[in-house]
Amino acid sequence: MEFIAELQRRNVVRMGGLYLVAAWLITQVATTLSPIFDAPAWLPRTVVVLLAVGLLPVLIFTWVFEWTPQGLKRESQVDHARSVKPHTGKLVDRLLLAILTLAVAYFAFDKFVLAPARVAALEHQKVQAVAEARKEGGVDALIRSYGDHSIAVLPFVNMSSDKEQEYFSDGIAEELINQLARIPELRVIARTSSFVYKGKTATVAQIAKQLSVAHVLEGSVRKAGNRIRLTAQLIRTSDSSELWSDSYDRDLSDIFAVQDEISLGVVRQLKIQLLGAAPRARVTDPRVFTLYQQGRQFARLNTADGYRHVIDLYQQALKIDPNYAPAWVGLGQTYLVQVNYGARPVEDAIRLAKEAAAKALAIDPNQGQAYGLLGKISRSYDGDFKAAAQYLSRALALAPQDPDVLRQAAVLARGLDRVPLAAKVGEALVAKDPAQAVNYADLALTYLCDHRPDAALAAMRQTLARSSAYLSGQFQVGLALLQKGQAQAALAAMQQEEDEGWRMIGLPMALYAVGRKADSDAALANLIRKYSADSAYNIAYVYAFRNEPDQAFDWLEKAVATRDAGLSTIAAEPLFDPIRKDRRWLPFLTKLGKSPAQLAATKFDVKI
């Protein structure tokens, strides 16, 4: 106690506090300013080490010396009758007041000046990286712009005794994909590509090579009643080393908190500097989560009966929790899909889908997928590109990595005849979802609209490598060959198309290109006889390709009457090139709201 009292008398404690405050301020300033001046990484660390080493000498100096009006003197030379060293104390107080004032000023300067500048700098760096990648061109360059900030979440293994619970383990992995995808600084592989490896024995190195990712997240789920045991491991793909792992034994109601913990663990391990708050899981009743995941499992069957089950399960979920927005979005999407199977009339599906999207947004105004659904309806069925652009711009702001939103954005850009923008979005979609054949096929169509047949052929080779029986695959190869002027090869490709409808659409054009007019006429008659009710738009561009404008415009009017979705991309469709100079072309586009001037008035851009 006497020693402590002596420390206080000699102002050692006060000087120690002053030193620590000053050291903290110096460290903060050094850390903030060093990147601005491109200082080496060791400089801030050196400052911290020197300040730590300097504490003891400062304390010893304070113990030994006293500030007096006559100058600095040793303690032994000063009158010990005083209870404290007043001059040193006054000096320390003044210095402490000055440093605290500087600290407050620094806090204010950092909050209102430096912090916004740092955020802007991070955004600028990201934009510059993507811009440089775009200059290099191609999907690979775009992937490189993310550096090590890329991840694939593999399907979690179902360890439950009941194998029917697999939908639950799949659902956990999918929810983590959706959660991590809300981090713009992170490239997250879409579910359709990550789940390609379900049930397969691919190594981490093979997955990394095929998906071009630096990290893989895998795990397992065991569910028994209301208890779950979940494990997760984050693996660095360069050396297959485990960066982080954890296990969670929780009640089922804690599943959303577990998702948050795993997501934060990934962010910390990847050293991602978030520009906003970390995304959090959507919380609901565990029964709702279970029903919703069961519905998604049935949706993946892609059958009319499966979609009926989807609607039933989503409606059951909404009876328990009417405010679960994802279920409303899922309902709306399913209503539209049912049109493709003849299970629901178009008008009925559009009305129900709009109502479902509106309910989702009333619950959660930040539900990006709901805006994407409204954008699809506006573009494909209402023919309202301005509304579609507004909806999809909002969807992209809220869900910039959602594959469905990106796909809709690419199609809208193509419909607006902004083909380079459509290609940029399509390449981003391929980078995010590289195992999905349809993404390459859509990109190939965009390249054809840009009159880049070689790029289209390369994209279609990627499509067929992932799905050799891809519907319209050989048809699109044939289109690219026609654009290259290789008519005989195009005819061979069209003849190899497995889907009857696309084969019958392609053959009249290829036969016409090789000079077999009579055979082309017969093939076109067969197409009209069998598919006139569903393919008015396609028949119109077959006539346009054959340079028969009267018949082409007749079938375009029929396409308008049947609300053919193909009309949404008519402005960029290269098969209509032979009739673009016809005096009826511009008035027809104007009637559709798709003339060059009308399309130019629609504001739409996409920041990847």
Coordinates of C-alpha atoms in Angstrom, one line a residue:
M1 CA 0.0 0.0 0.0
E2 CA 2.9 2.3 0.8
F3 CA 4.4 1.6 -2.6
I4 CA 1.1 2.3 -4.4
A5 CA 0.8 5.6 -2.4
E6 CA 4.3 6.5 -3.5
L7 CA 3.4 5.8 -7.1
Q8 CA 0.5 8.1 -6.8
R9 CA 2.5 10.8 -5.1
R10 CA 5.1 10.8 -7.8
N11 CA 2.4 10.9 -10.5
V12 CA 3.5 7.5 -12.1
V13 CA -0.1 6.2 -12.3
R14 CA -1.3 9.4 -13.9
M15 CA 1.6 9.4 -16.4
G16 CA 0.9 5.8 -17.2
G17 CA -2.7 6.6 -18.0
L18 CA -1.7 9.5 -20.1
Y19 CA 0.8 7.4 -22.0
L20 CA -1.7 4.7 -22.8
V21 CA -4.3 7.2 -24.1
A22 CA -1.6 8.9 -26.3
A23 CA -0.3 5.5 -27.6
W24 CA -3.9 4.5 -28.5
L25 CA -4.4 7.7 -30.4
I26 CA -1.1 7.4 -32.3
T27 CA -1.8 3.8 -33.2
Q28 CA -5.2 4.7 -34.6
V29 CA -3.8 7.6 -36.7
A30 CA -1.0 5.4 -38.0
T31 CA -3.3 2.6 -38.9
T32 CA -5.6 5.0 -40.7
L33 CA -3.0 7.0 -42.6
S34 CA -0.6 4.3 -43.6
P35 CA -2.7 2.9 -46.5
I36 CA -3.3 6.5 -47.8
F37 CA 0.5 7.0 -48.2
D38 CA 1.1 3.4 -49.4
A39 CA 3.2 2.8 -46.3
P40 CA 4.6 -0.8 -45.9
A41 CA 2.5 -3.2 -43.9
W42 CA 5.2 -3.5 -41.2
L43 CA 5.1 0.2 -40.3
P44 CA 1.9 0.2 -38.1
R45 CA 3.2 -2.9 -36.4
T46 CA 6.5 -1.2 -35.7
V47 CA 4.7 1.8 -34.2
V48 CA 2.8 -0.4 -31.8
V49 CA 6.0 -2.3 -30.7
L50 CA 7.9 0.9 -30.1
L51 CA 5.1 2.4 -28.1
A52 CA 4.9 -0.8 -26.0
V53 CA 8.6 -0.8 -25.4
G54 CA 8.5 2.9 -24.4
L55 CA 6.0 2.5 -21.6
L56 CA 8.5 1.3 -19.0
P57 CA 11.2 4.0 -19.6
V58 CA 8.5 6.7 -19.3
L59 CA 7.3 5.3 -16.0
I60 CA 10.8 5.1 -14.6
F61 CA 11.6 8.7 -15.8
T62 CA 8.4 9.9 -14.0
W63 CA 9.5 8.1 -10.8
V64 CA 13.0 9.6 -10.8
F65 CA 12.5 13.2 -12.0
E66 CA 10.3 16.2 -11.1
W67 CA 9.4 19.2 -13.1
T68 CA 10.1 22.4 -11.1
P69 CA 10.1 26.1 -11.9
Q70 CA 13.9 25.8 -12.1
G71 CA 13.7 23.0 -14.6
L72 CA 13.9 19.2 -14.5
K73 CA 15.4 17.8 -11.2
R74 CA 15.9 14.4 -9.7
E75 CA 13.4 13.5 -7.0
S76 CA 16.2 13.4 -4.4
Q77 CA 16.9 17.1 -5.0
V78 CA 13.3 18.2 -4.4
D79 CA 11.7 19.0 -1.0
H80 CA 10.0 15.9 0.2
A81 CA 7.7 17.7 2.6
R82 CA 5.1 18.0 -0.1
S83 CA 2.6 15.3 -0.4
V84 CA 2.7 15.2 -4.2
K85 CA 4.9 16.5 -7.0
P86 CA 2.7 19.5 -8.0
H87 CA 4.5 20.7 -11.1
T88 CA 4.6 17.3 -12.7
G89 CA 1.0 16.7 -11.8
K90 CA -0.1 20.0 -13.5
L91 CA 1.9 19.1 -16.6
V92 CA 0.3 15.7 -16.8
D93 CA -3.2 17.2 -16.4
R94 CA -2.5 19.6 -19.2
L95 CA -1.2 17.0 -21.5
L96 CA -4.1 14.6 -20.7
L97 CA -6.6 17.4 -21.5
A98 CA -4.8 18.1 -24.8
I99 CA -4.7 14.4 -25.8
L100 CA -8.4 13.9 -24.9
T101 CA -9.3 16.9 -27.0
L102 CA -7.3 15.4 -29.9
A103 CA -9.0 12.0 -29.4
V104 CA -12.5 13.6 -29.6
A105 CA -11.4 15.5 -32.7
Y106 CA -10.0 12.4 -34.3
F107 CA -13.2 10.5 -33.6
A108 CA -15.3 13.1 -35.3
F109 CA -12.9 13.4 -38.2
D110 CA -12.8 9.6 -38.6
K111 CA -16.6 9.2 -38.4
F112 CA -17.6 12.0 -40.8
V113 CA -14.6 12.2 -43.1
L114 CA -12.3 9.2 -43.1
A115 CA -14.9 6.4 -42.7
P116 CA -17.0 7.5 -45.7
A117 CA -13.8 7.9 -47.7
R118 CA -12.7 4.4 -46.8
V119 CA -16.1 3.0 -47.9
A120 CA -15.9 5.0 -51.2
A121 CA -12.3 3.7 -51.7
L122 CA -13.4 0.1 -51.3
E123 CA -16.3 0.6 -53.7
H124 CA -13.9 2.2 -56.2
Q125 CA -11.4 -0.6 -55.9
K126 CA -14.1 -3.1 -56.6
V127 CA -15.4 -1.2 -59.5
Q128 CA -11.9 -0.8 -60.9
A129 CA -11.1 -4.5 -60.5
V130 CA -14.3 -5.5 -62.3
A131 CA -13.6 -2.8 -65.0
E132 CA -10.1 -4.2 -65.5
A133 CA -11.5 -7.7 -65.7
R134 CA -14.0 -6.5 -68.3
K135 CA -11.2 -5.0 -70.4
E136 CA -9.5 -8.3 -70.4
G137 CA -12.8 -9.8 -71.5
G138 CA -14.5 -13.1 -70.7
V139 CA -15.8 -14.9 -67.6
D140 CA -12.4 -16.0 -66.3
A141 CA -11.3 -12.3 -66.0
L142 CA -14.4 -11.5 -64.1
I143 CA -13.8 -14.4 -61.7
R144 CA -10.2 -13.2 -61.1
S145 CA -11.5 -9.8 -60.0
Y146 CA -12.8 -11.4 -56.7
G147 CA -9.4 -12.8 -55.7
D148 CA -9.7 -15.2 -52.8
H149 CA -13.2 -13.9 -51.9
S150 CA -15.1 -16.9 -53.4
I151 CA -16.9 -19.8 -51.9
A152 CA -19.0 -22.8 -52.8
V153 CA -21.4 -24.2 -50.2
L154 CA -21.8 -27.9 -50.8
P155 CA -25.0 -29.8 -49.9
F156 CA -24.8 -30.7 -46.2
V157 CA -24.9 -34.4 -45.5
N158 CA -28.0 -35.8 -43.9
M159 CA -26.9 -37.8 -40.8
S160 CA -30.5 -38.4 -39.5
S161 CA -31.8 -41.9 -39.3
D162 CA -34.8 -40.8 -41.4
K163 CA -33.5 -40.3 -44.9
E164 CA -36.7 -38.4 -45.7
Q165 CA -35.1 -35.5 -43.7
E166 CA -32.7 -34.8 -46.6
Y167 CA -34.7 -31.9 -47.7
F168 CA -33.8 -30.3 -44.3
S169 CA -30.1 -30.7 -44.7
D170 CA -30.3 -29.4 -48.3
G171 CA -32.4 -26.5 -47.0
I172 CA -29.7 -25.5 -44.5
A173 CA -27.0 -25.4 -47.2
E174 CA -29.3 -23.4 -49.5
E175 CA -30.2 -20.9 -46.8
L176 CA -26.5 -20.3 -46.2
I177 CA -25.9 -19.8 -49.9
N178 CA -28.7 -17.2 -50.0
Q179 CA -27.3 -15.5 -46.8
L180 CA -23.7 -15.3 -48.0
A181 CA -24.9 -14.2 -51.5
R182 CA -26.1 -11.0 -49.9
I183 CA -22.5 -10.0 -49.3
P184 CA -21.4 -8.0 -52.5
E185 CA -17.7 -8.5 -51.7
L186 CA -18.0 -12.3 -51.9
R187 CA -18.5 -14.4 -55.0
V188 CA -20.9 -17.2 -53.9
I189 CA -21.6 -20.1 -56.3
A190 CA -25.3 -20.6 -56.9
R191 CA -27.1 -23.6 -55.5
T192 CA -27.6 -25.3 -58.9
S193 CA -23.8 -25.5 -59.4
S194 CA -22.9 -26.3 -55.8
F195 CA -25.4 -29.1 -55.6
V196 CA -24.0 -30.8 -58.7
Y197 CA -21.7 -32.6 -56.4
K198 CA -24.4 -34.0 -54.2
G199 CA -23.8 -37.8 -53.7
K200 CA -20.5 -37.6 -55.7
T201 CA -17.0 -38.2 -54.5
A202 CA -15.3 -35.2 -56.1
T203 CA -12.3 -33.9 -54.2
V204 CA -11.9 -30.4 -53.0
A205 CA -9.3 -29.8 -55.7
Q206 CA -11.6 -31.0 -58.4
I207 CA -14.5 -28.8 -57.1
A208 CA -12.2 -25.8 -56.9
K209 CA -11.0 -26.3 -60.5
Q210 CA -14.5 -26.8 -61.9
L211 CA -16.1 -23.9 -60.0
S212 CA -13.1 -21.6 -59.7
V213 CA -13.5 -21.0 -56.0
A214 CA -10.9 -20.4 -53.3
H215 CA -13.0 -21.9 -50.5
V216 CA -15.5 -24.6 -49.9
L217 CA -18.0 -24.8 -47.0
E218 CA -19.3 -28.3 -46.1
G219 CA -21.1 -29.8 -43.2
S220 CA -23.6 -32.3 -41.9
V221 CA -27.0 -32.2 -40.1
R222 CA -28.5 -34.6 -37.7
K223 CA -32.2 -34.0 -36.8
A224 CA -34.0 -35.9 -34.1
G225 CA -37.3 -34.5 -33.0
N226 CA -36.8 -30.8 -32.0
R227 CA -33.0 -31.3 -31.6
I228 CA -30.4 -30.7 -34.3
R229 CA -26.7 -31.3 -34.4
L230 CA -25.0 -29.3 -37.1
T231 CA -21.3 -29.3 -38.1
A232 CA -19.6 -27.0 -40.6
Q233 CA -16.1 -26.8 -42.0
L234 CA -14.5 -24.1 -44.1
I235 CA -11.8 -25.5 -46.4
R236 CA -9.2 -23.6 -48.4
T237 CA -9.1 -25.2 -51.8
S238 CA -5.5 -24.3 -52.6
D239 CA -4.1 -26.9 -50.1
S240 CA -7.4 -28.6 -48.8
S241 CA -6.6 -27.3 -45.4
E242 CA -9.3 -26.6 -42.8
L243 CA -9.5 -23.0 -41.9
W244 CA -12.4 -23.2 -39.4
S245 CA -14.9 -25.7 -38.1
D246 CA -17.6 -25.8 -35.4
S247 CA -20.4 -28.0 -34.1
Y248 CA -23.7 -26.9 -32.8
D249 CA -26.1 -28.9 -30.6
R250 CA -29.3 -26.8 -30.5
D251 CA -33.0 -26.8 -30.4
L252 CA -34.7 -26.6 -33.8
S253 CA -35.8 -23.1 -33.0
D254 CA -32.1 -22.0 -32.8
I255 CA -31.4 -23.0 -36.4
F256 CA -31.5 -19.4 -37.6
A257 CA -29.0 -18.2 -35.0
V258 CA -26.7 -21.1 -36.1
Q259 CA -26.9 -19.9 -39.7
D260 CA -25.9 -16.4 -38.5
E261 CA -22.9 -17.8 -36.6
I262 CA -21.7 -19.9 -39.6
S263 CA -22.1 -16.9 -41.9
L264 CA -20.1 -14.6 -39.6
G265 CA -17.4 -17.3 -39.2
V266 CA -17.0 -17.4 -43.0
V267 CA -16.7 -13.6 -43.1
R268 CA -14.1 -13.5 -40.4
Q269 CA -12.0 -16.3 -41.9
L270 CA -12.0 -14.8 -45.3
K271 CA -11.1 -11.4 -43.8
I272 CA -13.9 -9.7 -45.8
Q273 CA -14.3 -6.0 -44.9
L274 CA -18.0 -5.6 -45.1
L275 CA -19.4 -2.3 -46.5
G276 CA -22.6 -2.9 -44.6
A277 CA -24.1 -5.0 -41.8
A278 CA -23.6 -8.7 -41.9
P279 CA -26.6 -10.5 -43.4
R280 CA -28.8 -12.3 -41.0
A281 CA -31.1 -15.4 -41.5
R282 CA -34.8 -14.9 -41.9
V283 CA -36.5 -16.0 -38.7
T284 CA -39.8 -17.9 -38.6
D285 CA -41.5 -20.8 -36.9
P286 CA -39.4 -24.0 -37.4
R287 CA -42.5 -25.7 -38.8
V288 CA -42.7 -23.0 -41.5
F289 CA -39.0 -23.5 -42.4
T290 CA -39.6 -27.2 -42.7
L291 CA -42.7 -26.9 -44.9
Y292 CA -40.9 -24.3 -47.1
Q293 CA -37.9 -26.5 -47.7
Q294 CA -40.2 -29.5 -48.5
G295 CA -41.9 -27.3 -51.1
R296 CA -38.6 -26.3 -52.7
Q297 CA -37.7 -30.0 -52.9
F298 CA -40.8 -30.8 -54.8
A299 CA -40.2 -27.7 -57.1
R300 CA -36.9 -29.3 -58.2
L301 CA -38.8 -32.3 -59.7
N302 CA -40.0 -29.9 -62.5
T303 CA -43.3 -31.8 -62.9
A304 CA -46.9 -30.6 -63.0
D305 CA -47.7 -32.8 -60.1
G306 CA -44.7 -31.7 -58.2
Y307 CA -45.7 -28.0 -58.5
R308 CA -49.2 -28.8 -57.1
H309 CA -47.5 -30.2 -54.0
V310 CA -45.3 -27.0 -53.9
I311 CA -48.4 -24.8 -53.7
D312 CA -50.0 -26.9 -51.1
L313 CA -46.9 -26.9 -48.9
Y314 CA -46.4 -23.2 -49.2
Q315 CA -50.0 -22.5 -48.4
Q316 CA -49.7 -24.7 -45.2
A317 CA -46.6 -22.7 -44.2
L318 CA -48.4 -19.4 -44.7
K319 CA -51.3 -20.6 -42.5
I320 CA -48.8 -20.9 -39.7
D321 CA -46.9 -17.7 -40.5
P322 CA -48.7 -15.4 -43.0
N323 CA -45.7 -13.0 -42.7
Y324 CA -43.1 -15.4 -44.2
A325 CA -42.3 -13.4 -47.3
P326 CA -40.2 -16.1 -49.1
A327 CA -43.2 -18.5 -49.2
W328 CA -45.3 -15.7 -50.9
V329 CA -42.5 -15.2 -53.5
G330 CA -42.3 -19.0 -54.0
L331 CA -46.1 -19.2 -54.6
G332 CA -45.9 -16.4 -57.2
Q333 CA -43.1 -18.1 -59.0
T334 CA -44.9 -21.4 -59.0
Y335 CA -48.1 -20.0 -60.4
L336 CA -46.1 -18.7 -63.4
V337 CA -44.3 -22.0 -63.9
Q338 CA -47.6 -23.8 -64.0
V339 CA -48.4 -22.0 -67.3
N340 CA -45.6 -24.0 -69.0
Y341 CA -47.3 -27.2 -68.0
G342 CA -50.8 -26.2 -69.0
A343 CA -51.8 -26.5 -65.4
R344 CA -53.0 -22.9 -65.1
P345 CA -54.4 -20.2 -67.5
V346 CA -52.0 -17.4 -68.3
E347 CA -54.3 -14.6 -67.0
D348 CA -55.0 -16.5 -63.8
A349 CA -51.3 -17.2 -63.2
I350 CA -50.4 -13.5 -63.8
R351 CA -53.0 -12.3 -61.4
L352 CA -52.1 -14.7 -58.6
A353 CA -48.4 -14.1 -59.1
K354 CA -48.8 -10.3 -58.8
E355 CA -50.9 -10.7 -55.7
A356 CA -48.3 -13.0 -54.1
A357 CA -45.5 -10.6 -54.9
A358 CA -47.4 -7.7 -53.5
K359 CA -48.0 -9.5 -50.2
A360 CA -44.3 -10.4 -50.0
L361 CA -43.3 -6.8 -50.4
A362 CA -45.9 -5.6 -47.9
I363 CA -44.3 -7.8 -45.4
D364 CA -40.7 -7.2 -46.4
P365 CA -40.0 -4.2 -48.7
N366 CA -36.4 -5.5 -49.2
Q367 CA -37.5 -8.8 -50.7
G368 CA -35.4 -8.6 -53.9
Q369 CA -36.9 -11.8 -55.4
A370 CA -40.4 -10.3 -55.3
Y371 CA -39.3 -7.4 -57.3
G372 CA -37.6 -9.8 -59.7
L373 CA -40.9 -11.7 -60.1
L374 CA -42.8 -8.5 -60.9
G375 CA -40.1 -7.6 -63.4
K376 CA -40.5 -10.9 -65.2
I377 CA -44.2 -10.4 -65.4
S378 CA -43.9 -6.9 -66.7
R379 CA -41.4 -7.9 -69.3
S380 CA -42.7 -11.2 -70.5
Y381 CA -46.5 -10.8 -70.2
D382 CA -47.4 -7.1 -69.9
G383 CA -44.8 -5.9 -72.4
D384 CA -44.0 -3.0 -70.1
F385 CA -40.3 -2.5 -70.2
K386 CA -40.2 0.6 -68.1
A387 CA -42.0 -1.1 -65.2
A388 CA -39.7 -4.1 -65.7
A389 CA -36.6 -1.9 -65.6
Q390 CA -37.8 -0.3 -62.4
Y391 CA -38.6 -3.6 -60.7
L392 CA -35.4 -5.3 -61.8
S393 CA -33.2 -2.3 -60.8
R394 CA -34.7 -2.6 -57.3
A395 CA -34.2 -6.3 -57.3
L396 CA -30.6 -6.0 -58.3
A397 CA -30.0 -3.5 -55.5
L398 CA -31.4 -5.9 -53.0
A399 CA -30.3 -9.2 -54.4
P400 CA -27.3 -8.5 -56.7
Q401 CA -26.2 -12.2 -56.8
D402 CA -29.5 -13.9 -57.1
P403 CA -29.3 -16.1 -60.2
D404 CA -33.0 -15.6 -61.2
V405 CA -32.7 -11.8 -60.8
L406 CA -29.5 -11.8 -62.9
R407 CA -31.1 -14.0 -65.5
Q408 CA -34.1 -11.6 -65.8
A409 CA -31.8 -8.6 -66.0
A410 CA -29.9 -10.2 -68.9
V411 CA -33.1 -10.9 -70.8
L412 CA -34.4 -7.4 -70.2
A413 CA -31.1 -5.9 -71.4
R414 CA -31.4 -8.0 -74.5
G415 CA -35.0 -6.9 -75.0
L416 CA -33.9 -3.3 -74.7
D417 CA -31.4 -4.0 -77.5
R418 CA -28.6 -3.3 -75.1
V419 CA -26.7 -6.4 -76.1
P420 CA -23.2 -5.5 -74.6
L421 CA -24.9 -5.0 -71.2
A422 CA -26.8 -8.3 -71.6
A423 CA -23.5 -10.0 -72.4
K424 CA -21.9 -8.5 -69.3
V425 CA -24.7 -9.7 -67.1
G426 CA -24.7 -13.1 -68.7
E427 CA -21.0 -13.5 -68.1
A428 CA -21.5 -12.6 -64.5
L429 CA -24.3 -15.2 -64.2
V430 CA -22.0 -17.9 -65.7
A431 CA -19.3 -16.9 -63.2
K432 CA -21.7 -17.3 -60.3
D433 CA -23.5 -20.5 -61.6
P434 CA -20.9 -22.2 -63.8
A435 CA -22.4 -25.7 -63.8
Q436 CA -25.8 -24.6 -65.1
A437 CA -26.2 -25.4 -68.8
V438 CA -29.0 -22.8 -69.4
N439 CA -26.7 -19.9 -68.4
Y440 CA -24.3 -20.7 -71.2
A441 CA -27.2 -21.2 -73.6
D442 CA -28.7 -17.8 -72.7
L443 CA -25.2 -16.2 -73.1
A444 CA -24.9 -17.9 -76.5
L445 CA -28.2 -16.2 -77.6
T446 CA -26.9 -12.9 -76.5
Y447 CA -23.7 -13.4 -78.5
L448 CA -25.8 -14.2 -81.5
C449 CA -27.7 -10.9 -81.0
D450 CA -24.3 -9.2 -81.0
H451 CA -23.4 -11.0 -84.2
R452 CA -20.6 -12.9 -82.5
P453 CA -21.2 -16.5 -83.8
D454 CA -17.8 -17.8 -82.7
A455 CA -18.4 -16.7 -79.1
A456 CA -21.9 -18.2 -79.4
L457 CA -20.5 -21.6 -80.5
A458 CA -18.0 -21.6 -77.7
A459 CA -20.8 -20.9 -75.2
M460 CA -23.0 -23.7 -76.7
R461 CA -20.1 -26.1 -76.4
Q462 CA -20.0 -25.3 -72.7
T463 CA -23.8 -25.9 -72.6
L464 CA -23.6 -29.3 -74.3
A465 CA -20.6 -30.3 -72.2
R466 CA -22.9 -29.9 -69.1
S467 CA -26.0 -31.3 -70.7
S468 CA -25.5 -33.2 -73.9
A469 CA -29.3 -33.5 -74.4
Y470 CA -30.0 -29.8 -73.7
L471 CA -33.3 -28.9 -75.4
S472 CA -32.6 -26.5 -78.3
G473 CA -28.8 -27.1 -77.9
Q474 CA -28.2 -28.2 -81.5
F475 CA -30.8 -25.7 -82.7
Q476 CA -28.7 -22.9 -81.3
V477 CA -25.5 -24.4 -82.7
G478 CA -27.3 -24.4 -86.1
L479 CA -28.2 -20.7 -85.6
A480 CA -24.6 -19.8 -85.0
L481 CA -23.5 -21.7 -88.1
L482 CA -26.1 -20.0 -90.2
Q483 CA -24.8 -16.7 -89.0
K484 CA -21.3 -17.8 -90.0
G485 CA -22.6 -18.7 -93.4
Q486 CA -21.9 -22.4 -93.0
A487 CA -25.3 -23.6 -94.2
Q488 CA -24.5 -27.3 -94.7
A489 CA -23.1 -27.6 -91.2
A490 CA -26.1 -25.7 -89.8
L491 CA -28.5 -28.2 -91.5
A492 CA -26.6 -31.1 -89.9
A493 CA -26.9 -29.5 -86.5
M494 CA -30.6 -28.9 -86.9
Q495 CA -31.2 -32.5 -87.9
Q496 CA -29.5 -33.6 -84.7
E497 CA -31.7 -31.5 -82.5
E498 CA -33.5 -34.0 -80.2
D499 CA -36.5 -31.7 -79.3
E500 CA -39.1 -32.0 -82.1
G501 CA -40.4 -28.4 -81.7
W502 CA -37.0 -26.8 -82.0
R503 CA -35.9 -29.2 -84.8
M504 CA -39.0 -28.3 -86.8
I505 CA -38.3 -24.5 -86.3
G506 CA -34.7 -24.9 -87.4
L507 CA -35.1 -27.1 -90.4
P508 CA -37.0 -24.6 -92.7
M509 CA -34.3 -22.1 -92.2
A510 CA -31.4 -24.4 -92.7
L511 CA -33.0 -26.1 -95.8
Y512 CA -33.6 -22.6 -97.3
A513 CA -30.0 -21.6 -96.6
V514 CA -28.6 -24.6 -98.6
G515 CA -30.9 -23.8 -101.5
R516 CA -33.6 -26.5 -101.0
K517 CA -36.6 -24.2 -101.3
A518 CA -39.2 -26.9 -101.8
D519 CA -38.0 -28.9 -98.8
S520 CA -38.0 -25.7 -96.8
D521 CA -41.6 -25.0 -97.8
A522 CA -42.7 -28.5 -96.8
A523 CA -40.8 -28.3 -93.4
L524 CA -42.4 -24.9 -92.7
A525 CA -45.9 -26.3 -93.5
N526 CA -45.3 -29.1 -91.1
L527 CA -44.2 -26.6 -88.4
I528 CA -47.4 -24.5 -88.9
R529 CA -49.7 -27.5 -88.9
K530 CA -48.3 -28.8 -85.6
Y531 CA -47.2 -25.8 -83.6
S532 CA -49.0 -22.7 -84.9
A533 CA -50.9 -22.2 -81.6
D534 CA -47.7 -22.0 -79.5
S535 CA -45.0 -20.8 -81.9
A536 CA -46.3 -17.7 -83.8
Y537 CA -43.2 -15.7 -82.9
N538 CA -40.9 -18.4 -84.1
I539 CA -42.8 -19.0 -87.3
A540 CA -42.6 -15.2 -87.9
Y541 CA -38.8 -15.2 -87.8
V542 CA -38.6 -18.3 -90.0
Y543 CA -40.5 -16.3 -92.7
A544 CA -38.3 -13.3 -92.0
F545 CA -35.1 -15.4 -92.4
R546 CA -36.6 -16.6 -95.8
N547 CA -37.1 -12.9 -96.7
E548 CA -40.9 -13.2 -96.9
P549 CA -42.0 -10.1 -95.1
D550 CA -45.7 -10.3 -95.7
Q551 CA -46.0 -13.7 -94.0
A552 CA -43.6 -12.6 -91.3
F553 CA -45.7 -9.6 -90.3
D554 CA -48.9 -11.7 -90.4
W555 CA -47.4 -14.1 -87.9
L556 CA -46.1 -11.3 -85.7
E557 CA -49.6 -10.0 -85.4
K558 CA -50.7 -13.5 -84.3
A559 CA -47.9 -13.5 -81.8
V560 CA -49.3 -10.2 -80.3
A561 CA -52.7 -11.7 -80.1
T562 CA -51.4 -14.8 -78.2
R563 CA -49.1 -12.6 -76.0
D564 CA -46.1 -14.7 -77.1
A565 CA -43.3 -14.1 -74.7
G566 CA -40.8 -14.2 -77.5
L567 CA -41.8 -10.6 -78.5
S568 CA -40.0 -9.3 -75.4
T569 CA -36.6 -9.7 -77.2
I570 CA -37.7 -8.8 -80.8
A571 CA -35.7 -5.7 -81.0
A572 CA -32.4 -7.6 -80.7
E573 CA -33.4 -10.8 -82.6
P574 CA -31.0 -11.2 -85.5
L575 CA -33.3 -13.5 -87.4
F576 CA -35.4 -10.5 -88.2
D577 CA -32.5 -8.7 -89.9
P578 CA -33.8 -9.3 -93.4
I579 CA -37.0 -7.3 -92.8
R580 CA -35.7 -4.5 -90.6
K581 CA -35.7 -2.1 -93.5
D582 CA -39.4 -2.9 -94.4
R583 CA -41.6 0.2 -93.9
R584 CA -43.8 -1.8 -91.5
W585 CA -41.0 -2.7 -89.1
L586 CA -40.7 0.5 -87.2
P587 CA -44.5 1.1 -86.8
F588 CA -44.9 -2.5 -85.6
L589 CA -42.1 -2.0 -82.9
T590 CA -43.7 1.3 -82.0
K591 CA -47.0 -0.4 -81.4
L592 CA -45.3 -2.8 -79.1
G593 CA -43.5 0.0 -77.3
K594 CA -40.1 -1.3 -78.6
S595 CA -39.0 1.2 -81.2
P596 CA -35.4 2.4 -80.7
A597 CA -36.6 5.7 -79.3
Q598 CA -39.0 4.1 -76.9
L599 CA -36.3 1.6 -75.7
A600 CA -33.7 4.4 -75.3
A601 CA -36.1 6.2 -73.0
T602 CA -36.1 3.3 -70.5
K603 CA -33.4 3.8 -67.9
F604 CA -31.7 0.5 -67.0
D605 CA -28.2 -0.4 -66.1
V606 CA -26.5 -3.2 -64.1
K607 CA -23.5 -2.9 -61.9
I608 CA -21.8 -6.2 -61.6

